[in-house]
Short mmCIF file of C-alpha atoms in Angstrom, two decimals:
data_model
loop_
_atom_site.label_atom_id
_atom_site.label_comp_id
_atom_site.label_asym_id
_atom_site.label_seq_id
_atom_site.Cartn_x
_atom_site.Cartn_y
_atom_site.Cartn_z
CA MET A 1 111.84 142.94 -1.44
CA ARG A 2 112.98 143.22 1.06
CA ARG A 3 112.38 143.02 4.20
CA THR A 4 114.67 144.39 6.71
CA LEU A 5 118.75 142.02 6.40
CA THR A 6 120.16 140.08 7.93
CA VAL A 7 122.06 138.86 11.02
CA ALA A 8 124.34 137.20 12.74
CA ALA A 9 122.71 134.49 13.47
CA ALA A 10 124.76 131.85 15.91
CA ALA A 11 123.81 132.51 19.57
CA ALA A 12 123.87 129.39 21.41
CA ALA A 13 120.39 130.62 23.72
CA LEU A 14 117.11 131.14 23.16
CA LEU A 15 117.39 134.77 24.90
CA VAL A 16 119.54 137.25 22.95
CA SER A 17 122.63 138.60 24.81
CA ALA A 18 122.85 142.40 25.39
CA GLY A 19 126.43 143.14 25.43
CA PRO A 20 128.36 145.82 25.37
CA LEU A 21 125.85 148.98 24.68
CA PRO A 22 127.41 150.73 22.16
CA VAL A 23 127.92 155.03 22.12
CA ALA A 24 125.12 157.23 21.22
CA GLU A 25 125.31 158.35 17.74
CA ALA A 26 125.73 161.69 16.79
CA GLY A 27 123.33 164.80 18.56
CA GLY A 28 121.31 161.96 20.13
CA ALA A 29 120.33 160.76 23.59
CA ALA A 30 123.52 159.38 26.24
CA ALA A 31 124.36 155.57 25.39
CA VAL A 32 122.06 153.44 28.58
CA ALA A 33 123.86 152.32 31.57
CA ALA A 34 124.27 148.35 30.79
CA GLY A 35 122.38 147.01 33.63
CA ARG A 36 119.01 148.19 33.28
CA TRP A 37 116.30 148.98 29.55
CA GLY A 38 113.34 150.33 31.53
CA VAL A 39 111.09 152.60 29.12
CA HIS A 40 112.39 155.88 30.72
CA GLU A 41 116.03 154.71 28.80
CA ALA A 42 113.77 153.51 26.18
CA GLU A 43 112.16 157.10 25.25
CA SER A 44 115.38 158.93 26.03
CA PHE A 45 117.22 156.75 23.95
CA TRP A 46 114.98 156.60 21.22
CA THR A 47 114.12 160.02 20.31
CA PRO A 48 111.48 161.15 17.31
CA GLU A 49 114.81 162.09 15.65
CA ARG A 50 116.11 158.99 16.17
CA MET A 51 113.46 157.38 15.18
CA ALA A 52 112.44 158.48 12.16
CA SER A 53 116.08 158.43 11.46
CA ALA A 54 115.93 154.20 11.53
CA ARG A 55 116.66 152.22 8.23
CA PRO A 56 115.82 148.59 7.72
CA LEU A 57 119.09 146.09 8.54
CA PRO A 58 121.40 146.00 5.73
CA PRO A 59 122.64 142.75 4.34
CA GLY A 60 123.93 140.50 7.53
CA PRO A 61 126.93 137.96 6.87
CA PRO A 62 126.24 134.40 5.33
CA GLU A 63 124.27 131.98 7.54
CA PRO A 64 126.43 129.64 9.24
CA ALA A 65 127.51 126.10 7.87
CA ALA A 66 127.22 122.99 9.88
CA ALA A 67 130.10 121.77 11.51
CA PRO A 68 133.34 123.62 9.48
CA GLN A 69 136.18 121.16 9.73
CA ALA A 70 138.44 123.60 8.61
CA PRO A 71 138.38 127.86 7.72
CA VAL A 72 136.13 128.20 4.82
CA ALA A 73 136.24 130.55 1.73
CA PRO A 74 133.80 133.18 1.49
CA GLN A 75 130.56 132.90 0.20
CA PRO A 76 127.95 135.09 -1.38
CA PRO A 77 125.47 137.28 1.19
CA VAL A 78 122.21 135.35 1.64
CA TRP A 79 119.18 136.69 0.07
CA PRO A 80 118.30 140.01 1.02
CA LEU A 81 115.20 140.97 3.25
CA ARG A 82 114.31 143.63 1.30
CA MET A 83 115.41 145.11 -1.57
CA PRO A 84 114.68 149.42 -3.16
CA PRO A 85 111.82 149.31 -4.13
CA SER A 86 111.38 148.29 -7.84
CA PRO A 87 107.98 150.43 -9.67
CA PRO A 88 104.52 150.06 -9.60
CA ALA A 89 103.31 147.10 -11.32
CA THR A 90 100.05 145.33 -11.97
CA PRO A 91 100.60 141.84 -10.66
CA ALA A 92 99.81 139.53 -13.54
CA PRO A 93 97.02 136.75 -13.47
CA VAL A 94 97.97 132.92 -12.70
CA ALA A 95 96.00 129.69 -12.80
CA THR A 96 93.94 128.62 -9.30
CA PRO A 97 96.80 126.73 -7.02
CA SER A 98 96.07 122.98 -7.59
CA PRO A 99 94.16 121.30 -4.47
CA SER A 100 96.56 117.85 -5.08
CA PRO A 101 98.70 117.11 -1.56
CA THR A 102 101.60 118.55 -3.59
CA PRO A 103 101.10 121.24 -5.73
CA THR A 104 102.98 122.03 -8.67
CA VAL A 105 105.00 125.07 -7.85
CA THR A 106 105.11 128.66 -10.31
CA THR A 107 106.99 131.31 -11.05
CA THR A 108 104.19 133.68 -11.67
CA ARG A 109 102.45 135.28 -9.36
CA PRO A 110 98.77 134.26 -7.13
CA ALA A 111 95.30 135.15 -8.80
CA LEU A 112 94.25 138.44 -7.52
CA THR A 113 90.92 136.38 -7.14
CA PRO A 114 88.31 137.06 -4.16
CA THR A 115 87.11 133.27 -4.82
CA PRO A 116 89.75 130.86 -2.83
CA THR A 117 90.28 127.08 -3.86
CA PRO A 118 87.95 124.93 -1.62
CA VAL A 119 90.63 122.67 0.48
CA THR A 120 89.70 121.04 3.59
CA LEU A 121 92.00 122.31 6.77
CA PRO A 122 93.01 120.76 9.71
CA THR A 123 91.28 122.15 12.72
CA PRO A 124 92.99 125.32 14.01
CA VAL A 125 94.32 126.13 17.35
CA THR A 126 93.54 129.64 18.33
CA LEU A 127 96.19 130.79 21.54
CA PRO A 128 96.43 131.30 23.96
CA ALA A 129 93.94 129.59 26.72
CA PRO A 130 91.02 131.50 27.74
CA GLY A 131 91.32 133.49 30.94
CA PRO A 132 89.69 136.73 32.87
CA ALA A 133 90.38 139.55 30.37
CA PRO A 134 90.20 143.15 32.27
CA ALA A 135 88.03 145.65 30.56
CA PRO A 136 88.77 146.65 26.89
CA PRO A 137 91.06 149.61 26.84
CA VAL A 138 89.84 153.31 26.32
CA ARG A 139 91.07 154.14 23.05
CA PRO A 140 90.38 156.71 20.14
CA ALA A 141 88.67 155.96 16.89
CA LEU A 142 90.18 153.64 14.31
CA PRO A 143 91.52 155.68 11.71
CA ARG A 144 89.73 154.71 8.57
CA ILE A 145 90.74 151.16 7.30
CA PRO A 146 91.13 152.04 2.88
CA ALA A 147 89.10 149.98 0.59
CA ALA A 148 90.63 149.12 -2.28
CA GLY A 149 90.70 145.64 -4.80
CA PRO A 150 92.49 142.64 -3.62
CA GLY A 151 96.70 143.25 -3.46
CA VAL A 152 96.73 147.12 -3.60
CA GLY A 153 98.63 147.87 -0.61
CA GLN A 154 97.16 151.17 0.45
CA ASP A 155 99.30 153.83 3.50
CA PHE A 156 96.88 154.69 6.53
CA GLY A 157 96.71 155.40 9.74
CA GLY A 158 97.60 152.17 11.46
CA LEU A 159 96.65 149.99 14.22
CA PRO A 160 97.64 150.89 17.87
CA VAL A 161 97.48 146.55 17.71
CA VAL A 162 100.31 147.00 15.00
CA GLY A 163 104.09 149.56 15.23
CA ARG A 164 107.67 148.92 14.96
CA MET A 165 109.89 146.99 16.71
CA PHE A 166 113.37 149.44 16.65
CA LEU A 167 116.79 148.17 17.95
CA VAL A 168 120.77 148.78 17.61
CA LYS A 169 123.04 146.88 15.82
CA GLY A 170 126.43 147.51 15.10
CA GLY A 171 125.75 150.99 16.19
CA GLY A 172 123.52 151.54 13.72
CA SER A 173 118.97 152.44 14.40
CA TYR A 174 117.47 150.00 12.73
CA PHE A 175 113.91 148.78 12.41
CA CYS A 176 111.02 146.08 11.65
CA THR A 177 107.55 145.91 12.13
CA ALA A 178 105.60 143.62 15.11
CA SER A 179 102.08 143.07 16.27
CA VAL A 180 101.01 142.32 19.68
CA VAL A 181 99.48 138.65 20.48
CA THR A 182 97.49 137.53 23.65
CA SER A 183 99.14 136.17 25.89
CA PRO A 184 98.82 135.49 29.97
CA GLY A 185 100.76 138.41 30.53
CA ARG A 186 99.78 140.08 28.25
CA ASN A 187 103.13 141.23 27.19
CA LEU A 188 103.83 139.48 24.10
CA VAL A 189 104.44 140.55 20.55
CA ILE A 190 105.32 139.25 17.11
CA SER A 191 107.92 139.70 14.64
CA ALA A 192 109.89 137.58 12.64
CA ALA A 193 112.79 135.46 13.91
CA HIS A 194 115.25 137.17 11.29
CA CYS A 195 114.76 141.30 12.12
CA LEU A 196 115.51 140.03 16.09
CA LEU A 197 118.23 137.64 15.66
CA GLY A 198 122.13 138.14 16.30
CA SER A 199 124.00 138.93 20.13
CA ASP A 200 124.55 142.59 19.24
CA THR A 201 120.34 143.11 18.57
CA GLN A 202 120.47 145.64 21.88
CA GLN A 203 117.92 149.16 22.60
CA VAL A 204 115.17 146.67 21.15
CA ALA A 205 111.40 148.92 22.51
CA PHE A 206 108.22 148.54 20.11
CA VAL A 207 106.48 150.95 19.42
CA PRO A 208 102.46 150.94 18.68
CA GLN A 209 100.76 152.63 15.70
CA TYR A 210 103.37 154.29 14.90
CA THR A 211 103.75 157.42 12.49
CA ARG A 212 106.48 160.19 11.67
CA ALA A 213 103.54 162.40 12.52
CA LYS A 214 102.69 160.93 16.02
CA PRO A 215 105.82 158.66 16.79
CA ARG A 216 104.04 157.85 20.03
CA PRO A 217 100.34 157.27 19.88
CA PHE A 218 100.65 154.76 22.48
CA GLY A 219 104.00 155.28 24.89
CA MET A 220 107.25 152.81 24.04
CA PHE A 221 107.18 149.62 25.56
CA PRO A 222 110.77 148.31 25.43
CA VAL A 223 111.86 144.60 25.64
CA VAL A 224 112.39 142.96 28.73
CA ARG A 225 116.17 141.94 29.60
CA THR A 226 116.79 140.30 32.60
CA ALA A 227 120.02 140.68 35.51
CA ALA A 228 121.91 138.97 33.64
CA GLY A 229 121.68 142.05 30.62
CA ARG A 230 119.56 139.18 28.32
CA SER A 231 116.74 140.81 25.85
CA ARG A 232 113.95 138.15 25.92
CA ILE A 233 113.86 137.55 23.04
CA TRP A 234 112.12 133.54 21.89
CA ILE A 235 113.83 132.02 18.39
CA ASP A 236 114.01 128.65 17.83
CA GLN A 237 117.58 127.17 18.26
CA ARG A 238 117.22 125.60 15.43
CA TYR A 239 116.78 129.08 13.07
CA ARG A 240 120.19 130.10 14.61
CA THR A 241 121.74 126.73 13.94
CA GLN A 242 120.69 125.90 10.39
CA GLY A 243 120.51 129.97 9.04
CA VAL A 244 117.63 132.38 7.59
CA ASN A 245 117.96 129.58 4.80
CA ARG A 246 117.32 126.13 5.46
CA ALA A 247 115.17 127.19 8.39
CA ALA A 248 113.01 129.19 6.52
CA ALA A 249 109.95 127.98 7.91
CA LEU A 250 111.15 128.95 11.65
CA ASP A 251 111.32 132.54 11.19
CA VAL A 252 109.28 133.44 13.42
CA ALA A 253 109.89 135.33 16.97
CA PHE A 254 108.97 136.39 19.92
CA ALA A 255 108.98 139.21 22.40
CA GLN A 256 108.33 139.82 25.84
CA VAL A 257 108.27 143.99 26.24
CA GLY A 258 107.50 145.74 29.64
CA PRO A 259 105.42 148.52 30.71
CA GLY A 260 104.34 151.68 29.43
CA PRO A 261 105.29 154.85 30.54
CA LYS A 262 101.95 154.91 32.87
CA GLY A 263 103.16 151.02 34.27
CA ARG A 264 100.33 149.05 31.51
CA ARG A 265 100.71 146.29 29.99
CA VAL A 266 101.17 146.84 26.18
CA GLN A 267 98.25 144.36 25.48
CA ASP A 268 95.72 145.98 28.36
CA VAL A 269 96.54 149.87 26.45
CA VAL A 270 96.50 148.55 23.06
CA GLY A 271 94.78 144.76 23.05
CA GLY A 272 96.57 142.35 21.03
CA ASN A 273 95.87 139.63 17.99
CA ARG A 274 94.82 135.96 19.03
CA LEU A 275 97.40 133.90 17.49
CA VAL A 276 96.12 130.88 15.21
CA THR A 277 98.36 127.32 14.00
CA GLY A 278 97.32 125.23 12.08
CA ALA A 279 94.60 127.04 9.68
CA GLY A 280 96.08 126.11 6.63
CA TYR A 281 98.00 127.40 3.30
CA THR A 282 94.71 128.95 1.67
CA HIS A 283 92.64 132.49 3.00
CA ALA A 284 89.98 133.82 0.77
CA ARG A 285 90.61 136.90 2.86
CA ALA A 286 93.69 137.75 4.37
CA THR A 287 94.95 141.63 5.75
CA LEU A 288 98.51 142.62 5.67
CA ILE A 289 100.07 145.67 7.24
CA GLY A 290 103.92 147.12 7.35
CA HIS A 291 105.89 149.67 7.96
CA PRO A 292 107.74 149.97 4.42
CA SER A 293 110.91 152.55 5.10
CA THR A 294 109.95 154.42 2.27
CA ALA A 295 106.34 155.89 3.70
CA ALA A 296 105.75 157.76 7.00
CA ARG A 297 102.71 155.63 7.80
CA PRO A 298 102.15 151.66 7.78
CA ARG A 299 101.02 150.20 4.55
CA LEU A 300 97.55 147.73 4.47
CA CYS A 301 96.63 145.25 1.60
CA VAL A 302 93.81 142.96 1.57
CA ASN A 303 93.99 139.69 -0.84
CA ARG A 304 94.01 135.52 -0.63
CA THR A 305 97.05 133.88 0.44
CA THR A 306 97.88 130.92 -1.47
CA LYS A 307 100.58 127.58 -0.78
CA TYR A 308 103.66 127.93 -1.78
CA THR A 309 106.20 125.42 -1.56
CA SER A 310 109.97 126.25 -2.73
CA THR A 311 111.74 124.01 -4.90
CA ASP A 312 115.40 125.39 -3.78
CA ALA A 313 117.03 123.04 -1.73
CA ARG A 314 118.63 125.78 -0.11
CA ILE A 315 115.15 127.16 0.97
CA PRO A 316 113.36 124.37 1.80
CA GLY A 317 109.83 124.41 3.10
CA SER A 318 106.32 125.30 2.38
CA PHE A 319 105.29 128.75 3.17
CA LEU A 320 101.72 131.34 2.67
CA ARG A 321 102.04 133.83 0.03
CA ILE A 322 100.62 136.56 -0.56
CA ALA A 323 100.35 139.04 -4.01
CA CYS A 324 100.26 142.95 -1.90
CA THR A 325 102.44 146.03 -3.88
CA GLY A 326 104.32 148.02 -1.65
CA TYR A 327 105.59 145.86 0.75
CA PRO A 328 109.46 147.10 0.76
CA GLY A 329 112.13 147.32 3.06
CA GLY A 330 110.79 147.85 7.07
CA THR A 331 107.66 145.19 6.54
CA SER A 332 109.34 142.59 8.12
CA GLY A 333 107.29 141.53 10.36
CA GLY A 334 104.51 142.38 9.51
CA PRO A 335 100.71 140.32 10.23
CA PHE A 336 98.82 138.09 7.62
CA LEU A 337 95.24 138.52 9.21
CA LEU A 338 92.39 137.00 9.61
CA ARG A 339 88.77 138.28 10.51
CA LEU A 340 89.92 141.51 11.11
CA ASP A 341 87.35 143.65 13.27
CA GLY A 342 86.76 146.77 12.28
CA ARG A 343 85.45 148.36 15.60
CA THR A 344 88.28 146.58 17.40
CA GLY A 345 90.84 146.78 15.44
CA THR A 346 92.14 143.29 16.14
CA GLY A 347 92.13 139.65 14.28
CA ASP A 348 93.98 136.74 14.13
CA VAL A 349 97.39 136.25 13.43
CA VAL A 350 98.42 133.18 10.91
CA GLY A 351 101.95 134.37 9.72
CA VAL A 352 104.37 136.98 9.82
CA ILE A 353 106.00 138.80 7.01
CA GLY A 354 109.21 136.54 6.51
CA GLY A 355 110.22 132.63 5.34
CA TRP A 356 111.39 132.14 2.06
CA LYS A 357 113.72 134.10 1.39
CA THR A 358 113.01 136.09 3.83
CA GLY A 359 110.22 137.56 3.82
CA GLY A 360 110.37 137.61 -0.37
CA ASP A 361 112.54 139.16 -3.35
CA LYS A 362 109.98 141.55 -4.88
CA PRO A 363 107.85 144.24 -3.03
CA GLU A 364 104.70 142.81 -4.77
CA VAL A 365 104.69 139.61 -3.84
CA SER A 366 105.01 138.62 0.26
CA TYR A 367 105.87 135.02 2.76
CA SER A 368 105.82 133.71 5.80
CA SER A 369 106.58 130.13 7.67
CA TYR A 370 103.76 128.24 8.13
CA PHE A 371 102.17 128.73 11.97
CA GLY A 372 101.54 124.81 12.80
CA THR A 373 102.88 123.07 15.84
CA ASP A 374 106.62 124.45 15.66
CA ILE A 375 105.68 128.09 15.83
CA ARG A 376 102.55 127.09 18.66
CA LYS A 377 105.48 125.03 20.74
CA LEU A 378 107.41 128.72 20.50
CA TYR A 379 105.29 130.31 21.84
CA GLU A 380 104.03 128.32 25.03
CA LYS A 381 107.69 128.96 25.56
CA ALA A 382 107.56 132.31 25.34
CA VAL A 383 103.91 132.40 27.43
CA ALA A 384 106.02 130.60 30.01
CA GLY A 385 109.58 132.82 29.94
CA ALA A 386 106.85 135.98 30.18
CA LYS A 387 104.45 135.54 32.78
CA ALA A 388 103.35 139.15 34.24
CA PRO A 389 104.90 139.07 38.11
#
């Protein structure tokens, strides 16, 4: 489909190095001082015009080879994360997946039926641990959530808890999709690892419920930097070293964002989705939200999810799969939500667009890495590193 495109994957630490900052684009804000990246700097740099001109990341270099002993010949690029959208098509039906331990994999799309195959699931783990919570944030009425048939994507006004993650790479302005996840520090967002990978990922900021008409309805929340200039982004080290294909099952990232323009934490302003791990692959009703490069507003789709096990040895693993139309570039990192509450605009996040072929190679079918033990451990590491002062 797809998604935002790959980036260099050789950083040795969990935190992404900020590095030297690029010169501002013509007509944009002045370059940001290297030692500071707060809400003032973020909003000065990410003007409405610059946000509107941002694009999904272009294809990156091939993933690193395993311990090369000698120079290697150039390889073709990895799977594109988002290709230009194809003409609308009605998803083809497919037989209900087998409940056997190793399902038969076909190349057709999952059936668009609201009734899932009965399965026995492990007990899901909902994170984080409960703690005292402040009064719910005061928010305007949620936009109407469009009603459509299973698998039909529709543009809508968005949800406060989901937004665009803007970043600079190689001097260009780009974006993907991200969402707030509940945490003790009330300051974490979740996205796809391929969106935020690379030492040249800079000037990163999260904008809840971004639309072209209302680019900052809740302000901007910059990704925190340490005194050493490193952005607080957590990605499994294996994803960095093995690359976007061989470690596709780990295509998840958490980032710590700083306070918004009024000094409030992001979760206190817009709420957060609960992270759930170990919930299985098959769900009767999942909501997929993303920010397509082709639309001025986010897109929503509801359909069942199925399990997809890759038969390509270069991209091993099992993934959540959902058939939803109209998810081209920019939707990488968009959440798979269960039990979306129309009153609070929040739900349980069990996936993000990414994983197999960094989300898939067609805009009508999307994938996610499975949220199991590895993702729970990564979340716990992010919680420990992002404790509010």
